[in-house]
Tab-separated table of N, CA and C in Angstrom:
chain	number	residue	atom	x	y	z
A	18	MET	N	-45.719	3.915	28.829
A	18	MET	CA	-44.940	4.647	28.122
A	18	MET	C	-43.340	4.069	28.314
A	19	ASN	N	-43.064	3.614	29.259
A	19	ASN	CA	-41.802	2.941	29.425
A	19	ASN	C	-41.530	1.807	28.493
A	20	GLY	N	-42.316	1.458	28.385
A	20	GLY	CA	-42.244	0.330	27.117
A	20	GLY	C	-42.083	0.977	25.792
A	21	ILE	N	-42.655	2.108	25.386
A	21	ILE	CA	-42.213	2.209	24.242
A	21	ILE	C	-40.850	3.117	24.007
A	22	SER	N	-40.654	3.824	25.316
A	22	SER	CA	-39.153	4.543	25.284
A	22	SER	C	-37.932	3.357	25.318
A	23	GLN	N	-38.516	2.064	26.091
A	23	GLN	CA	-37.152	0.997	25.733
A	23	GLN	C	-36.756	0.829	24.170
A	24	LEU	N	-38.312	0.473	23.550
A	24	LEU	CA	-37.938	-0.142	22.313
A	24	LEU	C	-37.749	1.143	21.233
A	25	GLY	N	-37.779	2.433	21.459
A	25	GLY	CA	-37.070	3.597	20.857
A	25	GLY	C	-35.701	3.081	20.862
A	26	ALA	N	-35.350	3.037	22.029
A	26	ALA	CA	-34.018	3.151	22.768
A	26	ALA	C	-33.395	1.883	21.950
A	27	ARG	N	-33.889	0.315	22.055
A	27	ARG	CA	-33.573	-0.518	21.153
A	27	ARG	C	-33.167	-0.382	19.992
A	28	PHE	N	-34.213	0.436	18.842
A	28	PHE	CA	-34.195	0.778	17.643
A	28	PHE	C	-32.973	2.061	17.397
A	29	ALA	N	-32.915	2.789	18.212
A	29	ALA	CA	-31.688	3.768	18.002
A	29	ALA	C	-30.385	3.285	18.203
A	30	GLY	N	-30.189	2.081	19.511
A	30	GLY	CA	-28.831	1.410	19.625
A	30	GLY	C	-28.981	0.511	18.215
A	31	ILE	N	-29.738	0.017	17.679
A	31	ILE	CA	-29.552	-0.877	16.504
A	31	ILE	C	-28.798	0.256	15.550
A	32	ALA	N	-29.956	1.570	15.128
A	32	ALA	CA	-28.979	2.467	13.769
A	32	ALA	C	-27.904	2.370	14.312
A	33	VAL	N	-27.192	2.984	15.592
A	33	VAL	CA	-25.927	2.931	15.878
A	33	VAL	C	-24.951	2.153	15.319
A	34	ILE	N	-25.448	0.795	15.675
A	34	ILE	CA	-24.516	-0.297	15.458
A	34	ILE	C	-24.384	-0.462	13.876
A	35	THR	N	-25.572	-0.074	12.922
A	35	THR	CA	-25.806	-0.456	11.647
A	35	THR	C	-25.000	0.446	11.065
A	36	ALA	N	-24.943	1.722	11.409
A	36	ALA	CA	-24.434	2.912	10.978
A	36	ALA	C	-22.647	2.452	11.392
A	37	THR	N	-22.419	2.453	12.675
A	37	THR	CA	-20.733	2.097	12.892
A	37	THR	C	-20.468	0.783	11.827
A	38	LEU	N	-21.079	-0.393	11.391
A	38	LEU	CA	-20.632	-1.598	10.760
A	38	LEU	C	-20.712	-1.080	9.162
A	39	ALA	N	-21.787	-0.118	8.757
A	39	ALA	CA	-21.395	0.429	7.640
A	39	ALA	C	-20.176	0.729	7.013
A	40	THR	N	-19.770	2.139	8.599
A	40	THR	CA	-18.653	2.573	8.141
A	40	THR	C	-17.435	1.674	8.132
A	41	MET	N	-17.480	0.940	9.352
A	41	MET	CA	-16.115	-0.360	9.431
A	41	MET	C	-15.995	-1.209	7.909
A	42	THR	N	-17.448	-1.462	7.037
A	42	THR	CA	-17.350	-1.963	6.052
A	42	THR	C	-16.507	-1.055	4.752
A	43	ALA	N	-16.894	0.334	4.610
A	43	ALA	CA	-16.368	0.874	3.879
A	43	ALA	C	-14.520	1.586	4.305
A	44	CYS	N	-14.513	1.042	5.546
A	44	CYS	CA	-12.798	1.411	6.280
A	44	CYS	C	-11.915	0.865	5.309
A	45	SER	N	-11.026	1.397	4.960
A	45	SER	CA	-10.180	1.116	3.759
A	45	SER	C	-8.997	-0.266	4.593
A	46	LEU	N	-9.329	-0.267	5.790
A	46	LEU	CA	-8.454	-1.018	6.487
A	46	LEU	C	-8.646	-2.980	5.821
A	47	VAL	N	-10.205	-2.840	5.953
A	47	VAL	CA	-10.460	-3.751	5.483
A	47	VAL	C	-9.966	-4.291	4.144
A	48	PRO	N	-9.530	-5.373	3.561
A	48	PRO	CA	-9.395	-5.529	1.989
A	48	PRO	C	-10.574	-6.111	1.589
A	49	ASP	N	-10.597	-5.510	0.062
A	49	ASP	CA	-11.561	-6.266	-0.221
A	49	ASP	C	-11.418	-7.901	-0.780
A	50	LEU	N	-12.158	-8.952	-0.282
A	50	LEU	CA	-11.683	-10.453	-0.461
A	50	LEU	C	-12.176	-11.224	-1.936
A	51	ALA	N	-12.517	-10.336	-2.516
A	51	ALA	CA	-12.951	-11.098	-3.940
A	51	ALA	C	-11.636	-11.708	-4.537
A	52	PRO	N	-12.128	-12.675	-5.442
A	52	PRO	CA	-11.097	-13.406	-5.584
A	52	PRO	C	-10.203	-12.378	-6.823
A	53	GLU	N	-10.651	-12.129	-7.547
A	53	GLU	CA	-10.098	-11.017	-8.634
A	53	GLU	C	-9.685	-9.942	-8.357
A	54	SER	N	-9.656	-9.574	-6.771
A	54	SER	CA	-9.347	-7.970	-6.274
A	54	SER	C	-8.146	-8.974	-5.323
A	55	LEU	N	-8.140	-9.874	-4.903
A	55	LEU	CA	-6.800	-10.209	-4.197
A	55	LEU	C	-6.068	-10.597	-5.267
A	56	ALA	N	-6.009	-11.197	-6.552
A	56	ALA	CA	-5.327	-11.450	-7.229
A	56	ALA	C	-4.538	-10.196	-7.637
A	57	ALA	N	-5.621	-8.846	-7.923
A	57	ALA	CA	-4.808	-7.772	-8.613
A	57	ALA	C	-4.047	-7.550	-7.434
A	58	ASN	N	-3.896	-7.339	-6.127
A	58	ASN	CA	-3.469	-6.962	-5.048
A	58	ASN	C	-2.103	-7.768	-5.237
A	59	ARG	N	-2.372	-9.083	-5.325
A	59	ARG	CA	-1.009	-9.982	-5.202
A	59	ARG	C	-0.514	-9.397	-6.502
A	60	ASP	N	-0.636	-9.243	-7.537
A	60	ASP	CA	0.203	-8.653	-8.952
A	60	ASP	C	0.882	-7.690	-8.304
A	61	ALA	N	0.014	-6.748	-7.819
A	61	ALA	CA	0.473	-5.700	-7.384
A	61	ALA	C	1.556	-5.213	-6.485
A	62	CYS	N	1.809	-6.422	-5.649
A	62	CYS	CA	2.546	-6.322	-4.332
A	62	CYS	C	4.020	-7.059	-5.462
A	63	ASN	N	3.723	-8.302	-6.211
A	63	ASN	CA	4.782	-8.632	-7.177
A	63	ASN	C	5.912	-7.752	-7.608
A	64	THR	N	4.800	-6.834	-8.060
A	64	THR	CA	5.576	-5.755	-8.806
A	64	THR	C	6.798	-5.063	-8.199
A	65	VAL	N	6.157	-4.920	-6.787
A	65	VAL	CA	6.476	-3.872	-5.867
A	65	VAL	C	8.247	-4.395	-4.953
A	66	SER	N	7.996	-6.112	-5.446
A	66	SER	CA	9.199	-6.430	-5.356
A	66	SER	C	10.434	-6.669	-5.953
A	67	SER	N	10.063	-6.770	-7.198
A	67	SER	CA	10.765	-6.442	-8.205
A	67	SER	C	11.460	-4.660	-8.524
A	68	VAL	N	10.816	-4.061	-8.363
A	68	VAL	CA	10.842	-2.312	-8.132
A	68	VAL	C	12.185	-2.306	-7.227
A	69	TRP	N	11.728	-2.815	-5.761
A	69	TRP	CA	12.531	-2.348	-4.620
A	69	TRP	C	13.936	-3.214	-4.727
A	70	THR	N	13.806	-4.274	-5.933
A	70	THR	CA	15.240	-5.475	-5.778
A	70	THR	C	16.559	-4.242	-6.558
A	71	ALA	N	15.282	-3.840	-7.832
A	71	ALA	CA	16.436	-2.751	-8.609
A	71	ALA	C	16.683	-1.522	-7.768
A	72	LEU	N	15.662	-0.948	-6.888
A	72	LEU	CA	16.102	0.178	-6.147
A	72	LEU	C	17.161	0.102	-5.442
A	73	THR	N	17.338	-0.769	-4.668
A	73	THR	CA	18.039	-1.099	-3.615
A	73	THR	C	19.555	-1.489	-4.164
A	74	SER	N	19.488	-2.286	-5.441
A	74	SER	CA	20.883	-2.228	-5.961
A	74	SER	C	21.081	-1.359	-6.745
A	75	ALA	N	20.424	-0.042	-7.401
A	75	ALA	CA	20.802	1.213	-7.662
A	75	ALA	C	21.601	1.881	-6.191
A	76	ILE	N	20.966	1.986	-5.296
A	76	ILE	CA	21.094	2.683	-4.298
A	76	ILE	C	22.904	1.893	-3.618
A	77	GLN	N	22.717	0.446	-3.424
A	77	GLN	CA	24.328	-0.141	-3.036
A	77	GLN	C	25.140	0.332	-4.046
A	78	SER	N	25.092	0.658	-5.811
A	78	SER	CA	25.936	0.646	-6.690
A	78	SER	C	26.772	1.918	-5.635
A	79	GLY	N	26.239	3.079	-5.209
A	79	GLY	CA	27.019	4.269	-4.905
A	79	GLY	C	26.801	5.495	-5.771
A	80	ASP	N	26.415	4.872	-6.851
A	80	ASP	CA	26.398	6.207	-7.273
A	80	ASP	C	24.690	6.004	-8.277
A	81	LEU	N	24.068	6.826	-8.111
A	81	LEU	CA	22.481	6.974	-8.737
A	81	LEU	C	22.672	7.667	-9.967
A	82	THR	N	23.861	8.260	-9.938
A	82	THR	CA	23.472	9.139	-11.421
A	82	THR	C	24.304	7.881	-12.470
A	83	ASP	N	25.136	6.753	-12.331
A	83	ASP	CA	25.377	5.817	-13.009
A	83	ASP	C	23.880	4.690	-13.386
A	84	SER	N	23.292	4.763	-12.132
A	84	SER	CA	22.082	3.873	-11.922
A	84	SER	C	20.931	4.494	-12.627
A	85	ALA	N	21.106	5.785	-13.189
A	85	ALA	CA	19.798	6.488	-14.066
A	85	ALA	C	19.117	5.162	-15.144
A	86	THR	N	20.093	5.118	-15.710
A	86	THR	CA	18.851	3.977	-16.589
A	86	THR	C	18.298	2.718	-15.866
A	87	ALA	N	18.672	2.313	-14.887
A	87	ALA	CA	18.198	1.272	-13.911
A	87	ALA	C	16.887	1.593	-13.308
A	88	LEU	N	17.288	2.819	-12.828
A	88	LEU	CA	15.917	3.170	-12.281
A	88	LEU	C	14.711	4.272	-12.888
A	89	GLU	N	15.054	4.687	-14.176
A	89	GLU	CA	14.251	4.933	-14.906
A	89	GLU	C	12.862	4.749	-15.322
A	90	GLY	N	12.784	3.509	-15.426
A	90	GLY	CA	11.608	2.774	-15.476
A	90	GLY	C	10.807	2.328	-14.237
A	91	LEU	N	11.107	2.542	-13.126
A	91	LEU	CA	10.741	2.265	-11.760
A	91	LEU	C	9.519	2.866	-11.422
A	92	PRO	N	9.477	3.912	-11.777
A	92	PRO	CA	8.107	4.719	-11.722
A	92	PRO	C	6.945	4.254	-12.884
A	93	THR	N	7.397	3.717	-13.593
A	93	THR	CA	6.145	3.113	-15.005
A	93	THR	C	5.898	2.304	-14.298
A	94	GLN	N	6.539	1.364	-13.487
A	94	GLN	CA	6.288	0.150	-13.316
A	94	GLN	C	5.586	0.114	-11.831
A	95	LEU	N	5.609	1.224	-11.263
A	95	LEU	CA	4.990	1.195	-9.539
A	95	LEU	C	3.602	2.114	-10.235
A	96	GLN	N	3.592	2.783	-11.401
A	96	GLN	CA	1.694	3.133	-11.837
A	96	GLN	C	1.463	2.052	-12.077
A	97	ALA	N	1.931	1.000	-12.856
A	97	ALA	CA	1.604	0.000	-13.778
A	97	ALA	C	0.622	-0.919	-12.320
A	98	ALA	N	1.903	-0.660	-11.117
A	98	ALA	CA	1.013	-1.613	-10.141
A	98	ALA	C	0.413	-0.763	-9.389
A	99	ILE	N	0.079	0.720	-8.825
A	99	ILE	CA	-1.184	1.109	-8.970
A	99	ILE	C	-2.436	0.936	-9.857
A	100	ASP	N	-2.229	1.194	-10.775
A	100	ASP	CA	-3.363	1.100	-11.533
A	100	ASP	C	-3.861	-0.532	-11.626
A	101	THR	N	-2.956	-1.360	-11.108
A	101	THR	CA	-3.699	-3.077	-11.118
A	101	THR	C	-4.281	-3.189	-9.735
A	102	SER	N	-3.975	-2.558	-8.743
A	102	SER	CA	-4.124	-2.661	-7.340
A	102	SER	C	-5.938	-1.959	-7.012
A	103	ARG	N	-6.159	-2.992	-6.333
A	103	ARG	CA	-7.825	-2.760	-5.686
A	103	ARG	C	-7.891	-2.109	-4.522
A	104	ASP	N	-6.735	-1.778	-3.618
A	104	ASP	CA	-6.648	-1.284	-2.262
A	104	ASP	C	-6.391	-0.010	-2.217
A	105	ALA	N	-7.234	0.572	-1.431
A	105	ALA	CA	-6.813	2.053	-1.325
A	105	ALA	C	-5.159	1.784	-0.432
A	106	ASN	N	-5.348	1.373	0.936
A	106	ASN	CA	-3.837	1.373	1.619
A	106	ASN	C	-2.777	1.090	0.746
A	107	LEU	N	-3.001	0.100	-0.190
A	107	LEU	CA	-1.915	-0.512	-0.851
A	107	LEU	C	-1.814	0.408	-2.036
A	108	ASP	N	-2.359	1.433	-2.770
A	108	ASP	CA	-2.607	2.405	-3.341
A	108	ASP	C	-1.586	3.589	-2.914
A	109	GLU	N	-1.980	3.701	-1.551
A	109	GLU	CA	-1.114	4.920	-0.894
A	109	GLU	C	0.233	4.423	-0.853
A	110	ALA	N	0.553	3.087	0.059
A	110	ALA	CA	1.797	2.931	0.131
A	110	ALA	C	2.557	2.941	-1.289
A	111	LEU	N	1.769	2.314	-2.392
A	111	LEU	CA	2.418	2.237	-4.154
A	111	LEU	C	2.677	3.919	-4.353
A	112	SER	N	2.038	4.638	-3.930
A	112	SER	CA	2.232	6.382	-4.411
A	112	SER	C	3.330	7.111	-3.250
A	113	ALA	N	3.670	6.472	-2.523
A	113	ALA	CA	4.503	7.146	-1.309
A	113	ALA	C	5.672	6.826	-1.916
A	114	LEU	N	6.085	5.509	-2.336
A	114	LEU	CA	7.385	5.084	-3.048
A	114	LEU	C	7.505	5.504	-4.258
A	115	LYS	N	6.735	5.753	-4.911
A	115	LYS	CA	6.452	6.147	-6.571
A	115	LYS	C	7.042	7.794	-6.092
A	116	ALA	N	6.417	8.472	-5.288
A	116	ALA	CA	6.900	9.607	-4.783
A	116	ALA	C	8.449	9.884	-4.427
A	117	GLN	N	9.070	9.064	-4.220
A	117	GLN	CA	10.232	8.740	-3.659
A	117	GLN	C	11.089	8.342	-4.940
A	118	LEU	N	10.754	7.812	-5.962
A	118	LEU	CA	11.543	7.285	-6.786
A	118	LEU	C	11.303	9.006	-7.929
A	119	ASP	N	10.150	8.952	-8.109
A	119	ASP	CA	10.460	10.584	-8.946
A	119	ASP	C	11.241	11.672	-8.307
A	120	ALA	N	10.936	11.601	-7.139
A	120	ALA	CA	12.141	12.571	-6.007
A	120	ALA	C	13.559	12.625	-6.767
A	121	LEU	N	14.164	10.953	-6.941
A	121	LEU	CA	15.201	10.895	-7.289
A	121	LEU	C	15.991	10.994	-8.686
A	122	ALA	N	14.737	11.165	-9.295
A	122	ALA	CA	14.988	11.844	-10.572
A	122	ALA	C	15.591	13.302	-10.588
A	123	THR	N	15.254	13.967	-9.714
A	123	THR	CA	15.637	15.516	-9.493
A	123	THR	C	17.051	15.360	-8.800
A	124	THR	N	17.030	14.945	-7.796
A	124	THR	CA	18.305	14.328	-6.822
A	124	THR	C	18.965	13.248	-6.589
A	125	ALA	N	20.078	13.420	-6.403
A	125	ALA	CA	20.936	12.041	-6.551
A	125	ALA	C	20.816	11.668	-5.368
A	126	VAL	N	20.463	12.138	-4.023
A	126	VAL	CA	20.655	11.605	-2.871
A	126	VAL	C	19.097	11.111	-2.453
A	127	PRO	N	18.904	9.705	-2.141
A	127	PRO	CA	17.570	9.145	-1.819
A	127	PRO	C	17.486	9.858	0.004
A	128	ASP	N	16.033	9.481	0.099
A	128	ASP	CA	15.674	10.241	1.544
A	128	ASP	C	15.640	8.652	1.883
A	129	VAL	N	16.589	8.313	2.631
A	129	VAL	CA	16.598	6.709	3.459
A	129	VAL	C	15.337	6.705	4.084
A	130	ALA	N	15.116	7.676	4.803
A	130	ALA	CA	13.568	7.673	5.915
A	130	ALA	C	12.546	7.250	5.217
A	131	GLN	N	12.218	8.539	4.032
A	131	GLN	CA	10.963	8.276	3.722
A	131	GLN	C	11.111	6.574	2.879
A	132	LEU	N	12.253	5.891	2.194
A	132	LEU	CA	12.143	5.169	1.262
A	132	LEU	C	11.627	4.036	2.478
A	133	ALA	N	12.559	3.926	3.463
A	133	ALA	CA	11.959	2.804	4.668
A	133	ALA	C	10.650	2.913	5.317
A	134	SER	N	10.166	4.062	5.068
A	134	SER	CA	9.016	3.981	5.624
A	134	SER	C	8.240	3.257	4.431
A	135	ALA	N	8.062	4.238	3.106
A	135	ALA	CA	7.075	3.443	2.294
A	135	ALA	C	7.320	1.962	2.206
A	136	GLY	N	8.713	1.165	2.260
A	136	GLY	CA	8.888	-0.110	2.511
A	136	GLY	C	8.303	-0.815	3.460
A	137	ALA	N	8.248	-0.278	4.266
A	137	ALA	CA	7.628	-0.832	5.472
A	137	ALA	C	6.059	-1.127	5.317
A	138	ALA	N	5.502	0.193	4.856
A	138	ALA	CA	4.190	0.126	4.533
A	138	ALA	C	3.681	-0.862	3.540
A	139	LEU	N	4.269	-0.930	2.410
A	139	LEU	CA	4.120	-1.615	1.531
A	139	LEU	C	4.159	-3.226	2.070
A	140	ALA	N	5.467	-3.311	2.864
A	140	ALA	CA	5.355	-4.920	3.072
A	140	ALA	C	4.361	-5.058	4.340
A	141	THR	N	3.638	-4.494	4.880
A	141	THR	CA	2.708	-4.519	5.580
A	141	THR	C	1.536	-4.848	4.894
A	142	ARG	N	1.076	-4.183	4.509
A	142	ARG	CA	-0.236	-4.148	3.309
A	142	ARG	C	0.077	-5.144	2.502
A	143	CYS	N	1.240	-5.501	1.652
A	143	CYS	CA	1.392	-7.037	1.064
A	143	CYS	C	1.223	-8.338	2.007
A	144	THR	N	1.607	-7.863	2.983
A	144	THR	CA	1.335	-9.271	3.917
A	144	THR	C	-0.180	-9.755	3.929
A	145	VAL	N	-0.914	-8.660	3.942
A	145	VAL	CA	-2.300	-8.606	4.396
A	145	VAL	C	-2.689	-9.796	2.751
A	146	PHE	N	-2.500	-9.350	1.707
A	146	PHE	CA	-2.924	-10.236	0.389
A	146	PHE	C	-1.916	-11.618	0.284
A	147	GLY	N	-0.941	-12.283	1.537
A	147	GLY	CA	-0.260	-13.051	1.298
A	147	GLY	C	0.716	-12.879	0.494
A	148	VAL	N	1.430	-11.732	0.822
A	148	VAL	CA	2.224	-11.662	-0.503
A	148	VAL	C	3.496	-11.260	0.790
A	149	THR	N	4.852	-11.900	0.730
A	149	THR	CA	5.958	-11.169	2.254
A	149	THR	C	6.923	-10.908	1.363
A	150	PRO	N	6.860	-9.556	0.633
A	150	PRO	CA	7.959	-9.148	0.239
A	150	PRO	C	9.587	-8.671	1.102
A	151	ASP	N	10.408	-8.833	0.344
A	151	ASP	CA	11.614	-8.494	1.178
A	151	ASP	C	12.176	-6.892	1.043
A	152	LEU	N	11.470	-6.146	1.484
A	152	LEU	CA	11.480	-4.537	1.314
A	152	LEU	C	12.173	-3.710	2.254
A	153	THR	N	13.614	-4.720	2.550
A	153	THR	CA	14.466	-4.138	3.603
A	153	THR	C	15.673	-2.993	2.730
A	154	MET	N	15.995	-1.889	3.597
A	154	MET	CA	16.882	-0.953	2.993
A	154	MET	C	18.526	-1.596	3.558
A	155	PRO	N	19.139	-1.688	2.084
A	155	PRO	CA	20.656	-2.038	1.846
A	155	PRO	C	21.204	-1.641	3.728
A	156	GLY	N	21.990	-2.298	3.982
A	156	GLY	CA	22.702	-2.474	5.320
A	156	GLY	C	21.987	-2.302	6.625
A	157	MET	N	20.435	-2.650	6.274
A	157	MET	CA	19.882	-2.975	7.507
A	157	MET	C	19.323	-4.088	7.946
């Protein structure tokens, strides 16, 4: 009987480990390393760099109303990056930045803390894909 219960315990342990590994495989922290997914995520990260440059230039100008034309196309570019991306965490970070850009359409005062947070999340996730964008806020 003792041998059977030990065998059952081993099978139970293997089942727990298998379930844990299955969960970790589905975990969004682990990126898809397929070449086409990496390329798509790199493209999305490169788009972020150009969007961020335009955004920080508009913020540095001091007058977001005058910069409205420059800012107008940025949410569309971010949506294209979201559509390109194949990574859930990257999508989440891109969406956070897009939400801040959408908010700029209704208010001329950017939420610098939220923009910095979105930039930090994007920079961290893009680094996973081999892209190191400079997503610093002006004056920081």
